[in-house]
mmCIF file of N, CA and C in Angstrom:
data_model
loop_
_atom_site.group_PDB
_atom_site.id
_atom_site.type_symbol
_atom_site.label_atom_id
_atom_site.label_comp_id
_atom_site.label_asym_id
_atom_site.label_seq_id
_atom_site.Cartn_x
_atom_site.Cartn_y
_atom_site.Cartn_z
ATOM 1 N N UNK A 13 45.042 32.367 -1.516
ATOM 2 C CA UNK A 13 45.273 31.378 -0.480
ATOM 3 C C UNK A 13 43.970 31.075 0.247
ATOM 4 N N UNK A 14 44.094 30.251 1.234
ATOM 5 C CA UNK A 14 42.927 29.827 2.007
ATOM 6 C C UNK A 14 42.672 30.797 3.150
ATOM 7 N N UNK A 15 41.403 30.973 3.449
ATOM 8 C CA UNK A 15 41.037 31.832 4.558
ATOM 9 C C UNK A 15 40.874 30.968 5.803
ATOM 10 N N UNK A 16 41.439 31.402 6.910
ATOM 11 C CA UNK A 16 41.323 30.750 8.215
ATOM 12 C C UNK A 16 41.726 29.275 8.181
ATOM 13 N N UNK A 17 42.981 28.974 7.826
ATOM 14 C CA UNK A 17 43.395 27.564 7.767
ATOM 15 C C UNK A 17 43.311 26.878 9.132
ATOM 16 N N UNK A 18 43.538 27.620 10.214
ATOM 17 C CA UNK A 18 43.446 27.027 11.535
ATOM 18 C C UNK A 18 42.024 26.535 11.802
ATOM 19 N N UNK A 19 41.056 27.321 11.419
ATOM 20 C CA UNK A 19 39.654 26.952 11.622
ATOM 21 C C UNK A 19 39.283 25.739 10.771
ATOM 22 N N UNK A 20 39.814 25.676 9.550
ATOM 23 C CA UNK A 20 39.526 24.531 8.688
ATOM 24 C C UNK A 20 40.086 23.241 9.294
ATOM 25 N N UNK A 21 41.309 23.311 9.806
ATOM 26 C CA UNK A 21 41.911 22.135 10.460
ATOM 27 C C UNK A 21 41.127 21.750 11.706
ATOM 28 N N UNK A 22 40.682 22.741 12.438
ATOM 29 C CA UNK A 22 39.907 22.480 13.648
ATOM 30 C C UNK A 22 38.582 21.795 13.286
ATOM 31 N N UNK A 23 37.956 22.215 12.211
ATOM 32 C CA UNK A 23 36.718 21.575 11.763
ATOM 33 C C UNK A 23 36.950 20.109 11.374
ATOM 34 N N UNK A 24 38.069 19.842 10.718
ATOM 35 C CA UNK A 24 38.394 18.464 10.362
ATOM 36 C C UNK A 24 38.615 17.612 11.608
ATOM 37 N N UNK A 25 39.305 18.172 12.595
ATOM 38 C CA UNK A 25 39.529 17.443 13.843
ATOM 39 C C UNK A 25 38.213 17.166 14.562
ATOM 40 N N UNK A 26 37.298 18.120 14.549
ATOM 41 C CA UNK A 26 35.997 17.915 15.179
ATOM 42 C C UNK A 26 35.203 16.830 14.438
ATOM 43 N N UNK A 27 35.302 16.801 13.118
ATOM 44 C CA UNK A 27 34.646 15.762 12.332
ATOM 45 C C UNK A 27 35.170 14.389 12.725
ATOM 46 N N UNK A 28 36.498 14.263 12.843
ATOM 47 C CA UNK A 28 37.098 12.977 13.188
ATOM 48 C C UNK A 28 36.719 12.549 14.604
ATOM 49 N N UNK A 29 36.662 13.491 15.532
ATOM 50 C CA UNK A 29 36.228 13.162 16.891
ATOM 51 C C UNK A 29 34.772 12.712 16.889
ATOM 52 N N UNK A 30 33.960 13.339 16.065
ATOM 53 C CA UNK A 30 32.567 12.927 15.936
ATOM 54 C C UNK A 30 32.442 11.523 15.359
ATOM 55 N N UNK A 31 33.307 11.196 14.417
ATOM 56 C CA UNK A 31 33.295 9.848 13.836
ATOM 57 C C UNK A 31 33.623 8.803 14.902
ATOM 58 N N UNK A 32 34.604 9.104 15.751
ATOM 59 C CA UNK A 32 34.964 8.173 16.824
ATOM 60 C C UNK A 32 33.802 8.028 17.803
ATOM 61 N N UNK A 33 33.188 9.137 18.161
ATOM 62 C CA UNK A 33 32.048 9.096 19.086
ATOM 63 C C UNK A 33 30.871 8.339 18.473
ATOM 64 N N UNK A 34 30.748 8.363 17.167
ATOM 65 C CA UNK A 34 29.651 7.676 16.476
ATOM 66 C C UNK A 34 29.886 6.171 16.399
ATOM 67 N N UNK A 35 31.160 5.753 16.535
ATOM 68 C CA UNK A 35 31.456 4.324 16.560
ATOM 69 C C UNK A 35 32.443 3.840 15.523
ATOM 70 N N UNK A 36 33.034 4.728 14.738
ATOM 71 C CA UNK A 36 34.007 4.296 13.742
ATOM 72 C C UNK A 36 35.291 3.850 14.427
ATOM 73 N N UNK A 37 35.952 2.883 13.821
ATOM 74 C CA UNK A 37 37.226 2.387 14.339
ATOM 75 C C UNK A 37 38.357 3.307 13.894
ATOM 76 N N UNK A 38 39.444 3.278 14.616
ATOM 77 C CA UNK A 38 40.555 4.185 14.310
ATOM 78 C C UNK A 38 41.160 3.901 12.930
ATOM 79 N N UNK A 39 41.128 2.648 12.468
ATOM 80 C CA UNK A 39 41.692 2.346 11.150
ATOM 81 C C UNK A 39 40.832 2.864 10.008
ATOM 82 N N UNK A 40 39.598 3.274 10.308
ATOM 83 C CA UNK A 40 38.732 3.841 9.274
ATOM 84 C C UNK A 40 38.876 5.354 9.156
ATOM 85 N N UNK A 41 39.631 5.965 10.032
ATOM 86 C CA UNK A 41 39.765 7.423 10.037
ATOM 87 C C UNK A 41 40.958 7.865 9.201
ATOM 88 N N UNK A 42 40.919 9.092 8.772
ATOM 89 C CA UNK A 42 42.045 9.679 8.052
ATOM 90 C C UNK A 42 42.718 10.715 8.952
ATOM 91 N N UNK A 43 43.884 11.147 8.560
ATOM 92 C CA UNK A 43 44.582 12.215 9.268
ATOM 93 C C UNK A 43 44.131 13.554 8.687
ATOM 94 N N UNK A 44 44.225 14.587 9.485
ATOM 95 C CA UNK A 44 43.797 15.918 9.031
ATOM 96 C C UNK A 44 44.554 16.318 7.763
ATOM 97 N N UNK A 45 45.847 16.045 7.729
ATOM 98 C CA UNK A 45 46.662 16.422 6.562
ATOM 99 C C UNK A 45 46.292 15.635 5.307
ATOM 100 N N UNK A 46 45.705 14.444 5.487
ATOM 101 C CA UNK A 46 45.295 13.666 4.316
ATOM 102 C C UNK A 46 44.320 14.457 3.456
ATOM 103 N N UNK A 47 43.391 15.145 4.086
ATOM 104 C CA UNK A 47 42.411 15.927 3.338
ATOM 105 C C UNK A 47 42.892 17.358 3.112
ATOM 106 N N UNK A 48 43.444 17.962 4.136
ATOM 107 C CA UNK A 48 43.810 19.370 4.052
ATOM 108 C C UNK A 48 44.880 19.619 2.989
ATOM 109 N N UNK A 49 45.853 18.701 2.903
ATOM 110 C CA UNK A 49 46.945 18.870 1.930
ATOM 111 C C UNK A 49 46.783 17.943 0.726
ATOM 112 N N UNK A 50 45.639 17.273 0.614
ATOM 113 C CA UNK A 50 45.354 16.365 -0.501
ATOM 114 C C UNK A 50 46.435 15.294 -0.650
ATOM 115 N N UNK A 51 46.855 14.723 0.481
ATOM 116 C CA UNK A 51 47.937 13.738 0.454
ATOM 117 C C UNK A 51 47.423 12.315 0.227
ATOM 118 N N UNK A 52 46.374 11.920 0.968
ATOM 119 C CA UNK A 52 45.896 10.541 0.905
ATOM 120 C C UNK A 52 44.376 10.557 0.826
ATOM 121 N N UNK A 53 43.857 10.917 -0.308
ATOM 122 C CA UNK A 53 42.413 11.041 -0.464
ATOM 123 C C UNK A 53 41.706 9.689 -0.408
ATOM 124 N N UNK A 54 42.448 8.618 -0.654
ATOM 125 C CA UNK A 54 41.855 7.286 -0.535
ATOM 126 C C UNK A 54 41.351 7.059 0.889
ATOM 127 N N UNK A 55 42.113 7.454 1.887
ATOM 128 C CA UNK A 55 41.692 7.277 3.279
ATOM 129 C C UNK A 55 40.479 8.148 3.600
ATOM 130 N N UNK A 56 40.397 9.302 2.990
ATOM 131 C CA UNK A 56 39.247 10.182 3.205
ATOM 132 C C UNK A 56 37.978 9.509 2.675
ATOM 133 N N UNK A 57 38.067 8.961 1.466
ATOM 134 C CA UNK A 57 36.926 8.272 0.867
ATOM 135 C C UNK A 57 36.565 7.037 1.694
ATOM 136 N N UNK A 58 37.575 6.313 2.149
ATOM 137 C CA UNK A 58 37.340 5.131 2.979
ATOM 138 C C UNK A 58 36.605 5.509 4.265
ATOM 139 N N UNK A 59 36.966 6.621 4.862
ATOM 140 C CA UNK A 59 36.306 7.097 6.076
ATOM 141 C C UNK A 59 34.842 7.439 5.787
ATOM 142 N N UNK A 60 34.587 8.072 4.671
ATOM 143 C CA UNK A 60 33.209 8.438 4.323
ATOM 144 C C UNK A 60 32.360 7.179 4.102
ATOM 145 N N UNK A 61 32.926 6.172 3.443
ATOM 146 C CA UNK A 61 32.201 4.923 3.243
ATOM 147 C C UNK A 61 31.944 4.219 4.574
ATOM 148 N N UNK A 62 32.932 4.219 5.464
ATOM 149 C CA UNK A 62 32.747 3.600 6.781
ATOM 150 C C UNK A 62 31.679 4.337 7.579
ATOM 151 N N UNK A 63 31.669 5.655 7.494
ATOM 152 C CA UNK A 63 30.654 6.443 8.179
ATOM 153 C C UNK A 63 29.265 6.140 7.610
ATOM 154 N N UNK A 64 29.181 5.983 6.295
ATOM 155 C CA UNK A 64 27.906 5.631 5.670
ATOM 156 C C UNK A 64 27.407 4.272 6.109
ATOM 157 N N UNK A 65 28.325 3.304 6.219
ATOM 158 C CA UNK A 65 27.938 1.973 6.684
ATOM 159 C C UNK A 65 27.480 1.974 8.127
ATOM 160 N N UNK A 66 28.160 2.737 8.959
ATOM 161 C CA UNK A 66 27.792 2.811 10.372
ATOM 162 C C UNK A 66 26.442 3.509 10.537
ATOM 163 N N UNK A 67 26.192 4.529 9.726
ATOM 164 C CA UNK A 67 24.915 5.237 9.831
ATOM 165 C C UNK A 67 23.754 4.331 9.418
ATOM 166 N N UNK A 68 23.981 3.443 8.444
ATOM 167 C CA UNK A 68 22.941 2.485 8.066
ATOM 168 C C UNK A 68 22.662 1.507 9.205
ATOM 169 N N UNK A 69 23.728 1.078 9.878
ATOM 170 C CA UNK A 69 23.557 0.164 11.003
ATOM 171 C C UNK A 69 22.749 0.815 12.115
ATOM 172 N N UNK A 70 22.960 2.111 12.305
ATOM 173 C CA UNK A 70 22.285 2.811 13.395
ATOM 174 C C UNK A 70 20.899 3.318 13.006
ATOM 175 N N UNK A 71 20.442 2.982 11.800
ATOM 176 C CA UNK A 71 19.066 3.253 11.430
ATOM 177 C C UNK A 71 18.822 4.490 10.596
ATOM 178 N N UNK A 72 19.847 5.087 10.016
ATOM 179 C CA UNK A 72 19.651 6.240 9.148
ATOM 180 C C UNK A 72 18.866 5.804 7.917
ATOM 181 N N UNK A 73 17.794 6.510 7.606
ATOM 182 C CA UNK A 73 16.902 6.101 6.518
ATOM 183 C C UNK A 73 17.065 6.945 5.249
ATOM 184 N N UNK A 74 17.975 7.889 5.236
ATOM 185 C CA UNK A 74 18.165 8.731 4.065
ATOM 186 C C UNK A 74 19.035 8.054 3.020
ATOM 187 N N UNK A 75 19.548 8.835 2.079
ATOM 188 C CA UNK A 75 20.442 8.275 1.056
ATOM 189 C C UNK A 75 21.665 7.632 1.712
ATOM 190 N N UNK A 76 22.140 6.537 1.133
ATOM 191 C CA UNK A 76 23.238 5.792 1.748
ATOM 192 C C UNK A 76 24.438 5.699 0.823
ATOM 193 N N UNK A 77 25.568 5.448 1.433
ATOM 194 C CA UNK A 77 26.816 5.156 0.733
ATOM 195 C C UNK A 77 27.559 4.149 1.595
ATOM 196 N N UNK A 78 28.240 3.247 0.966
ATOM 197 C CA UNK A 78 28.979 2.246 1.724
ATOM 198 C C UNK A 78 28.130 1.036 2.050
ATOM 199 N N UNK A 79 28.766 0.059 2.669
ATOM 200 C CA UNK A 79 28.130 -1.203 3.012
ATOM 201 C C UNK A 79 27.702 -1.162 4.467
ATOM 202 N N UNK A 80 26.494 -1.608 4.726
ATOM 203 C CA UNK A 80 25.970 -1.608 6.086
ATOM 204 C C UNK A 80 26.827 -2.501 6.976
ATOM 205 N N UNK A 81 27.185 -2.002 8.141
ATOM 206 C CA UNK A 81 27.984 -2.762 9.088
ATOM 207 C C UNK A 81 27.091 -3.846 9.697
ATOM 208 N N UNK A 82 27.587 -5.067 9.727
ATOM 209 C CA UNK A 82 26.801 -6.180 10.239
ATOM 210 C C UNK A 82 26.650 -6.094 11.751
ATOM 211 N N UNK A 83 25.521 -6.606 12.227
ATOM 212 C CA UNK A 83 25.297 -6.681 13.668
ATOM 213 C C UNK A 83 25.954 -7.949 14.201
ATOM 214 N N UNK A 84 26.354 -7.892 15.443
ATOM 215 C CA UNK A 84 26.966 -9.057 16.074
ATOM 216 C C UNK A 84 25.913 -10.151 16.225
ATOM 217 N N UNK A 85 26.324 -11.390 15.975
ATOM 218 C CA UNK A 85 25.411 -12.520 16.075
ATOM 219 C C UNK A 85 26.081 -13.621 16.895
ATOM 220 N N UNK A 86 26.174 -13.447 18.216
ATOM 221 C CA UNK A 86 26.842 -14.472 19.034
ATOM 222 C C UNK A 86 26.002 -15.745 19.110
ATOM 223 N N UNK A 87 26.680 -16.864 19.174
ATOM 224 C CA UNK A 87 26.000 -18.145 19.273
ATOM 225 C C UNK A 87 26.425 -18.832 20.558
ATOM 226 N N UNK A 88 25.462 -19.338 21.273
ATOM 227 C CA UNK A 88 25.728 -20.014 22.530
ATOM 228 C C UNK A 88 25.411 -21.505 22.357
ATOM 229 N N UNK A 89 26.435 -22.360 22.441
ATOM 230 C CA UNK A 89 26.252 -23.789 22.292
ATOM 231 C C UNK A 89 26.373 -24.455 23.648
ATOM 232 N N UNK A 90 25.589 -25.486 23.847
ATOM 233 C CA UNK A 90 25.660 -26.232 25.098
ATOM 234 C C UNK A 90 26.932 -27.080 25.094
ATOM 235 N N UNK A 91 27.401 -27.484 26.268
ATOM 236 C CA UNK A 91 28.598 -28.341 26.323
ATOM 237 C C UNK A 91 28.421 -29.644 25.550
ATOM 238 N N UNK A 92 27.187 -30.180 25.494
ATOM 239 C CA UNK A 92 26.951 -31.418 24.750
ATOM 240 C C UNK A 92 27.175 -31.224 23.255
ATOM 241 N N UNK A 93 26.683 -30.113 22.715
ATOM 242 C CA UNK A 93 26.860 -29.823 21.289
ATOM 243 C C UNK A 93 28.335 -29.590 20.973
ATOM 244 N N UNK A 94 29.047 -28.905 21.852
ATOM 245 C CA UNK A 94 30.477 -28.677 21.636
ATOM 246 C C UNK A 94 31.254 -29.986 21.674
ATOM 247 N N UNK A 95 30.863 -30.910 22.564
ATOM 248 C CA UNK A 95 31.529 -32.208 22.639
ATOM 249 C C UNK A 95 31.285 -33.019 21.365
ATOM 250 N N UNK A 96 30.086 -32.929 20.797
ATOM 251 C CA UNK A 96 29.780 -33.639 19.558
ATOM 252 C C UNK A 96 30.630 -33.139 18.398
ATOM 253 N N UNK A 97 30.939 -31.856 18.393
ATOM 254 C CA UNK A 97 31.716 -31.284 17.292
ATOM 255 C C UNK A 97 33.143 -31.812 17.273
ATOM 256 N N UNK A 98 33.640 -32.311 18.400
ATOM 257 C CA UNK A 98 34.998 -32.843 18.440
ATOM 258 C C UNK A 98 35.104 -34.201 17.737
ATOM 259 N N UNK A 99 33.977 -34.844 17.483
ATOM 260 C CA UNK A 99 33.963 -36.173 16.868
ATOM 261 C C UNK A 99 33.993 -36.118 15.344
ATOM 262 N N UNK A 100 33.772 -34.961 14.761
ATOM 263 C CA UNK A 100 33.666 -34.825 13.316
ATOM 264 C C UNK A 100 35.055 -34.648 12.714
ATOM 265 N N UNK A 101 35.324 -35.409 11.659
ATOM 266 C CA UNK A 101 36.563 -35.216 10.904
ATOM 267 C C UNK A 101 36.213 -34.314 9.736
ATOM 268 N N UNK A 102 36.779 -33.132 9.711
ATOM 269 C CA UNK A 102 36.488 -32.186 8.645
ATOM 270 C C UNK A 102 37.005 -32.669 7.305
ATOM 271 N N UNK A 103 36.359 -32.234 6.238
ATOM 272 C CA UNK A 103 36.764 -32.667 4.899
ATOM 273 C C UNK A 103 38.145 -32.165 4.517
ATOM 274 N N UNK A 104 38.607 -31.085 5.138
ATOM 275 C CA UNK A 104 39.932 -30.595 4.780
ATOM 276 C C UNK A 104 41.027 -31.562 5.253
ATOM 277 N N UNK A 105 40.672 -32.480 6.174
ATOM 278 C CA UNK A 105 41.645 -33.468 6.624
ATOM 279 C C UNK A 105 41.632 -34.702 5.739
ATOM 280 N N UNK A 106 40.728 -34.776 4.794
ATOM 281 C CA UNK A 106 40.649 -35.906 3.898
ATOM 282 C C UNK A 106 39.844 -37.036 4.502
ATOM 283 N N UNK A 107 39.867 -38.151 3.856
ATOM 284 C CA UNK A 107 39.129 -39.323 4.305
ATOM 285 C C UNK A 107 40.119 -40.363 4.781
ATOM 286 N N UNK A 108 39.706 -41.197 5.701
ATOM 287 C CA UNK A 108 40.596 -42.258 6.163
ATOM 288 C C UNK A 108 40.248 -43.596 5.530
ATOM 289 N N UNK A 109 39.491 -43.606 4.456
ATOM 290 C CA UNK A 109 39.080 -44.841 3.791
ATOM 291 C C UNK A 109 40.107 -45.229 2.727
ATOM 292 N N UNK A 110 41.072 -46.015 3.105
ATOM 293 C CA UNK A 110 42.052 -46.529 2.159
ATOM 294 C C UNK A 110 43.217 -45.596 1.866
ATOM 295 N N UNK A 111 43.263 -44.454 2.456
ATOM 296 C CA UNK A 111 44.354 -43.526 2.189
ATOM 297 C C UNK A 111 45.575 -43.908 3.017
ATOM 298 N N UNK A 112 46.720 -43.856 2.393
ATOM 299 C CA UNK A 112 47.966 -44.120 3.115
ATOM 300 C C UNK A 112 49.075 -43.307 2.457
ATOM 301 N N UNK A 113 50.219 -43.348 3.064
ATOM 302 C CA UNK A 113 51.369 -42.644 2.506
ATOM 303 C C UNK A 113 52.346 -43.616 1.856
ATOM 304 N N UNK A 114 51.870 -44.790 1.536
ATOM 305 C CA UNK A 114 52.723 -45.786 0.906
ATOM 306 C C UNK A 114 53.188 -45.260 -0.450
ATOM 307 N N UNK A 115 54.465 -45.356 -0.706
ATOM 308 C CA UNK A 115 55.022 -44.916 -1.964
ATOM 309 C C UNK A 115 55.381 -43.438 -2.014
ATOM 310 N N UNK A 116 55.094 -42.736 -0.971
ATOM 311 C CA UNK A 116 55.422 -41.308 -0.938
ATOM 312 C C UNK A 116 56.911 -41.144 -0.647
ATOM 313 N N UNK A 117 57.494 -40.157 -1.273
ATOM 314 C CA UNK A 117 58.894 -39.872 -0.979
ATOM 315 C C UNK A 117 58.958 -38.724 0.024
ATOM 316 N N UNK A 118 59.987 -38.685 0.843
ATOM 317 C CA UNK A 118 60.100 -37.589 1.807
ATOM 318 C C UNK A 118 60.293 -36.255 1.094
ATOM 319 N N UNK A 119 59.937 -35.187 1.780
ATOM 320 C CA UNK A 119 60.039 -33.854 1.204
ATOM 321 C C UNK A 119 61.470 -33.563 0.790
ATOM 322 N N UNK A 120 61.668 -33.104 -0.405
ATOM 323 C CA UNK A 120 62.980 -32.721 -0.901
ATOM 324 C C UNK A 120 63.720 -33.854 -1.578
ATOM 325 N N UNK A 121 63.228 -35.087 -1.453
ATOM 326 C CA UNK A 121 63.908 -36.211 -2.094
ATOM 327 C C UNK A 121 63.611 -36.203 -3.590
ATOM 328 N N UNK A 122 64.572 -36.675 -4.351
ATOM 329 C CA UNK A 122 64.371 -36.723 -5.798
ATOM 330 C C UNK A 122 63.548 -37.954 -6.157
ATOM 331 N N UNK A 123 62.876 -37.871 -7.268
ATOM 332 C CA UNK A 123 62.087 -39.006 -7.744
ATOM 333 C C UNK A 123 63.041 -40.029 -8.323
ATOM 334 N N UNK A 124 62.871 -41.267 -7.900
ATOM 335 C CA UNK A 124 63.782 -42.319 -8.355
ATOM 336 C C UNK A 124 63.143 -43.061 -9.519
ATOM 337 N N UNK A 125 63.801 -42.974 -10.666
ATOM 338 C CA UNK A 125 63.309 -43.667 -11.854
ATOM 339 C C UNK A 125 64.245 -44.845 -12.092
ATOM 340 N N UNK A 126 63.677 -46.024 -12.041
ATOM 341 C CA UNK A 126 64.480 -47.226 -12.256
ATOM 342 C C UNK A 126 64.643 -47.454 -13.751
ATOM 343 N N UNK A 127 65.816 -47.919 -14.184
ATOM 344 C CA UNK A 127 66.065 -48.088 -15.622
ATOM 345 C C UNK A 127 65.063 -49.027 -16.299
ATOM 346 N N UNK A 128 64.638 -50.123 -15.619
ATOM 347 C CA UNK A 128 63.690 -51.051 -16.254
ATOM 348 C C UNK A 128 62.364 -50.354 -16.540
ATOM 349 N N UNK A 129 61.900 -49.567 -15.587
ATOM 350 C CA UNK A 129 60.632 -48.866 -15.775
ATOM 351 C C UNK A 129 60.742 -47.819 -16.878
ATOM 352 N N UNK A 130 61.902 -47.175 -16.980
ATOM 353 C CA UNK A 130 62.110 -46.169 -18.007
ATOM 354 C C UNK A 130 62.097 -46.822 -19.386
ATOM 355 N N UNK A 131 62.739 -47.991 -19.505
ATOM 356 C CA UNK A 131 62.765 -48.684 -20.795
ATOM 357 C C UNK A 131 61.364 -49.158 -21.180
ATOM 358 N N UNK A 132 60.600 -49.662 -20.217
ATOM 359 C CA UNK A 132 59.233 -50.105 -20.515
ATOM 360 C C UNK A 132 58.379 -48.942 -20.968
ATOM 361 N N UNK A 133 58.539 -47.805 -20.317
ATOM 362 C CA UNK A 133 57.746 -46.633 -20.681
ATOM 363 C C UNK A 133 58.093 -46.149 -22.063
ATOM 364 N N UNK A 134 59.364 -46.135 -22.412
ATOM 365 C CA UNK A 134 59.779 -45.673 -23.744
ATOM 366 C C UNK A 134 59.336 -46.649 -24.836
ATOM 367 N N UNK A 135 59.360 -47.979 -24.538
ATOM 368 C CA UNK A 135 58.899 -48.950 -25.524
ATOM 369 C C UNK A 135 57.388 -48.816 -25.748
ATOM 370 N N UNK A 136 56.639 -48.594 -24.663
ATOM 371 C CA UNK A 136 55.197 -48.429 -24.806
ATOM 372 C C UNK A 136 54.856 -47.155 -25.578
ATOM 373 N N UNK A 137 55.682 -46.122 -25.438
ATOM 374 C CA UNK A 137 55.439 -44.876 -26.130
ATOM 375 C C UNK A 137 55.711 -45.027 -27.625
ATOM 376 N N UNK A 138 56.682 -45.885 -27.994
ATOM 377 C CA UNK A 138 57.028 -46.067 -29.394
ATOM 378 C C UNK A 138 56.008 -46.942 -30.114
ATOM 379 N N UNK A 139 55.348 -47.852 -29.366
ATOM 380 C CA UNK A 139 54.414 -48.739 -30.049
ATOM 381 C C UNK A 139 53.037 -48.175 -30.176
#
């Protein structure tokens, strides 16, 4: 069996408290039982990668693991620039050059095929 299981759990708890003090978020941490009982090793690995990324952000120059956590980059725009941005029509809204909803059917309506158009289409397909 294991020697001093209480001490091992206490060491894991101290590690997790150190991670919080270092700046890791609570969602990056694992539970003591995840590692101690080998229940959720994915969270343990995720915590180690998050710790590696945070250490890179804080200037650790040794061997690294994980992705470096980005620094905050706030942008301050003047009221004039913000007012100009309200005038732009984004491309996700489409263009207003000739676009209309003419001929569109309402949502859920069936497509109406007129018999004359169906006959013309079938005759054109046969020829």
